[in-house]
CSV table of C-alpha atoms in Angstrom, one decimal:
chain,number,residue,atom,x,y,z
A,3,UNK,CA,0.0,0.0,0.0
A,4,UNK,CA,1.8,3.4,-1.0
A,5,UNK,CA,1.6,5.7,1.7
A,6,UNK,CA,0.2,9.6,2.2
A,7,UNK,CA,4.1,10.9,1.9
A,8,UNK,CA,4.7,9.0,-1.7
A,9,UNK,CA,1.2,10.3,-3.2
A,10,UNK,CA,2.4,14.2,-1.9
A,11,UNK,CA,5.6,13.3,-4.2
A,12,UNK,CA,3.4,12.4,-7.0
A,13,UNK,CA,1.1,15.1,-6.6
A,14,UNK,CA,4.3,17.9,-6.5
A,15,UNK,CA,6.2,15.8,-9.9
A,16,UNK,CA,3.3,16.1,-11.5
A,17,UNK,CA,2.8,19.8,-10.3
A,18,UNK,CA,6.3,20.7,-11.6
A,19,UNK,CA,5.8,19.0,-15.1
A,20,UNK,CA,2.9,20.3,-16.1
A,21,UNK,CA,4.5,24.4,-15.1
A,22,UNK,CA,7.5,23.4,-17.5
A,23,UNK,CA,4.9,22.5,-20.2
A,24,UNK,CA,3.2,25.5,-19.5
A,25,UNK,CA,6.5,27.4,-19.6
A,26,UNK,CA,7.6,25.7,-23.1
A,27,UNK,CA,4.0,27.0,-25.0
A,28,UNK,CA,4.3,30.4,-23.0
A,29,UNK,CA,8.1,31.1,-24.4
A,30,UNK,CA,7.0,29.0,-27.8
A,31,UNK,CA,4.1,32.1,-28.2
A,32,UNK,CA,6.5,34.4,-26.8
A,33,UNK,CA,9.3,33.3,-29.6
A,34,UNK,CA,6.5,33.8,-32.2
A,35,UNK,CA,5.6,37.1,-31.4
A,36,UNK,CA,9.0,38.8,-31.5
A,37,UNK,CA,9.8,36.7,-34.8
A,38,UNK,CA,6.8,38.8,-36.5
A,39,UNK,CA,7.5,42.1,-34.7
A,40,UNK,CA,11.4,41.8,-36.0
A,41,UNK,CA,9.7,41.0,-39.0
A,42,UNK,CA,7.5,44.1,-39.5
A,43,UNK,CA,10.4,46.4,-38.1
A,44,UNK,CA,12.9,44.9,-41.0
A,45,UNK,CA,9.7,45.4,-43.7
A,46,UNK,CA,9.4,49.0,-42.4
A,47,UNK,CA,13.3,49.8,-42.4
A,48,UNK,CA,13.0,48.1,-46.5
A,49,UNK,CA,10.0,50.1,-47.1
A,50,UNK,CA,12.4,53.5,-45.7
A,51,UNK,CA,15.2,51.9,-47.6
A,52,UNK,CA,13.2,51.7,-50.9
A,53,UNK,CA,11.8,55.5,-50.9
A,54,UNK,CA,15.5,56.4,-50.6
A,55,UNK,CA,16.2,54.6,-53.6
A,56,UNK,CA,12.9,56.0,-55.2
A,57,UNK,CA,13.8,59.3,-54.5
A,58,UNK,CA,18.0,59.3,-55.5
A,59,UNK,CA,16.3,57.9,-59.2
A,60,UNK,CA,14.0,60.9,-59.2
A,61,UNK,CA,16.8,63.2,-58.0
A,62,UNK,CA,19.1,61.7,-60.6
A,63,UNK,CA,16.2,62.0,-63.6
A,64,UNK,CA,16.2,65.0,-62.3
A,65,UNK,CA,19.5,66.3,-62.6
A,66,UNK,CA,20.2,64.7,-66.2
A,67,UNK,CA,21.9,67.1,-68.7
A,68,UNK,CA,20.3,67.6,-72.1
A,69,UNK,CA,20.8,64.7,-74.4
A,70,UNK,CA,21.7,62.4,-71.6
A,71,UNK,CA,20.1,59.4,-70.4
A,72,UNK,CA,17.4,59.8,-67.2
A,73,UNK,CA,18.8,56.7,-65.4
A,74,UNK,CA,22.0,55.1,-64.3
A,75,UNK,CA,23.8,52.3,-65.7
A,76,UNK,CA,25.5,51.7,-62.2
A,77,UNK,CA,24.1,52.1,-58.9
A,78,UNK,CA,27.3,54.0,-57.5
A,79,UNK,CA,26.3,56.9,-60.0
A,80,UNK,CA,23.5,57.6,-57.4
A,81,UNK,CA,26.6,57.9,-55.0
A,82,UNK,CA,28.8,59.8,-57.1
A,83,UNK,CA,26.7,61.7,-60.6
A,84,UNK,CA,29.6,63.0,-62.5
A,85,UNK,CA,27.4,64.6,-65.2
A,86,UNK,CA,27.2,67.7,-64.2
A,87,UNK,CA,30.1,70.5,-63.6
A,88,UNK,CA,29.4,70.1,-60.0
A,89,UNK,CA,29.1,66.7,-58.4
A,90,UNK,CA,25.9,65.4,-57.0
A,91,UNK,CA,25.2,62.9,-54.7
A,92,UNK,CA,21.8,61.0,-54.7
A,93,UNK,CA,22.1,58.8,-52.4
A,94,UNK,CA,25.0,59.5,-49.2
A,95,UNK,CA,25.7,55.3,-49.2
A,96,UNK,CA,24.5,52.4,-50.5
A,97,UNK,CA,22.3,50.9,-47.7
A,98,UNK,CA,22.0,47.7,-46.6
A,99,UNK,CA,19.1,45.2,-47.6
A,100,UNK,CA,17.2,44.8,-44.0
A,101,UNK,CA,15.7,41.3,-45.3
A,102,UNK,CA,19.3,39.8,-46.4
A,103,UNK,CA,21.6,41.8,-43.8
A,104,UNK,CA,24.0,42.8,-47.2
A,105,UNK,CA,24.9,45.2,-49.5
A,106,UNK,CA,23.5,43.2,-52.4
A,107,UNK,CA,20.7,44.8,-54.3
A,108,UNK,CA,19.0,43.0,-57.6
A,109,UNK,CA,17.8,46.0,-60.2
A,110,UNK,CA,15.5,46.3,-62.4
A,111,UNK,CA,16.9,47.7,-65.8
A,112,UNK,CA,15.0,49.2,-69.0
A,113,UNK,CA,16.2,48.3,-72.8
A,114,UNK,CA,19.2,50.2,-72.5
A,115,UNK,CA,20.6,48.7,-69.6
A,116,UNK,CA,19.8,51.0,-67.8
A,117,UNK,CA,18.8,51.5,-63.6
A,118,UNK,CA,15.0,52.1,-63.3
A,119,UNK,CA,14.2,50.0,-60.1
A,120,UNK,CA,15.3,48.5,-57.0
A,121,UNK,CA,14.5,45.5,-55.0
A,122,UNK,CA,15.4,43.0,-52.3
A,123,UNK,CA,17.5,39.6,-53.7
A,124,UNK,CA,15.3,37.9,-50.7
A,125,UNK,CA,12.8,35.3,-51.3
A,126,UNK,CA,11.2,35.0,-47.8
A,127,UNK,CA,7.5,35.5,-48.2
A,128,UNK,CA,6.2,38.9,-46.7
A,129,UNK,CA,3.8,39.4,-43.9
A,130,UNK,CA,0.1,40.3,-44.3
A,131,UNK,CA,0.0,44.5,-44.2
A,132,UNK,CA,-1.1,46.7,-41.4
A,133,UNK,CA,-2.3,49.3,-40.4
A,134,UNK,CA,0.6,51.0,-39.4
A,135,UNK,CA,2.5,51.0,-43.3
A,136,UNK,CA,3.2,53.6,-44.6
A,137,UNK,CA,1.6,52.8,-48.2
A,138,UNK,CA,-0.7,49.9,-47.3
A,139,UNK,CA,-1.8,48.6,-50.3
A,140,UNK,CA,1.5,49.1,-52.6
A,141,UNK,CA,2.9,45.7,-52.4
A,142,UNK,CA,-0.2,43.8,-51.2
A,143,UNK,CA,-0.1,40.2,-52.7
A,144,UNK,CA,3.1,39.7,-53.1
A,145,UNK,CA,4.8,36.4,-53.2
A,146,UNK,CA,8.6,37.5,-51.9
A,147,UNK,CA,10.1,40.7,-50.9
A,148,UNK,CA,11.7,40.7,-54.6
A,149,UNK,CA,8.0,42.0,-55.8
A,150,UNK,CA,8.4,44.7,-54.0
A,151,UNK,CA,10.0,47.3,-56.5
A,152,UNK,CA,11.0,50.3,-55.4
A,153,UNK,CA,11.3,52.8,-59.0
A,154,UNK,CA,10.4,56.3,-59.6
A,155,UNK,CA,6.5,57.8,-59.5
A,156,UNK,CA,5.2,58.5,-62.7
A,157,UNK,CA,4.9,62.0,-63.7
């Protein structure tokens, strides 16, 4: 016959099992939650990052001599536009991708080889918008964050 003392041992094992379940699902949920908030803070850095882009392709149309092309063949000509008497700078640096943690950018070019886009080179599939973009329904739908194109406003 097991005694009072072994079924309070029981009792307390079990006790003590079932809080480190409930501490496993508490930091699983836990886990899950800062995932999608890192998440949403690297889309809205990429979203930052691509109307810095938008606007140095502007700025660069922009600035374009007579008889010279709107766009740039290479992305450092955003850093460095030559094409005037004075130099211009577009963009101050090239910044980093928030989605792949690198430099590496993949553009989108027109007929002439020409720069007339920018996106991210990742393929991770993007969240569901909120409320709290900045253009909610610009990149709705899309399958990776290398739909979401970044190129000067038409005028």
């Amino acid at each position: 016959m097991v005694t009072g003392r072994w079924r309070e041992r029981g009792f307390a094992l079990f006790g003590a099992l079932l809080f480190a379940v409930a501490m496993a699902g508490l930091l699983a949920s836990l886990s899950r939650l800062w995932e999608e908030r890192s998440t949403r803070e690297r889309e809205r850095e990429l979203l930052w990052v691509g109307r810095q882009f938008r606007g140095a392709l502007e700025g660069y149309a922009a600035a374009t001599p007579a008889n010279q092309p709107p766009a740039p063949v290479r992305i450092e000509e955003l850093l460095q536009d030559e094409r005037a008497e004075s130099v211009q700078r577009h963009l101050r640096r090239l910044p980093l991708d928030p989605m792949t943690g690198t430099y590496e950018w993949a553009y989108v070019r027109d007929t002439e080889g020409r720069i007339v886009g920018v996106h991210s080179t990742s393929d991770a599939r993007p969240l569901a918008p909120d409320n709290l973009w900045p253009e909610p329904r610009a990149f709705e739908g899309a399958a990776s964050y290398r739909q979401w194109v970044f190129r000067p406003r038409r005028r």
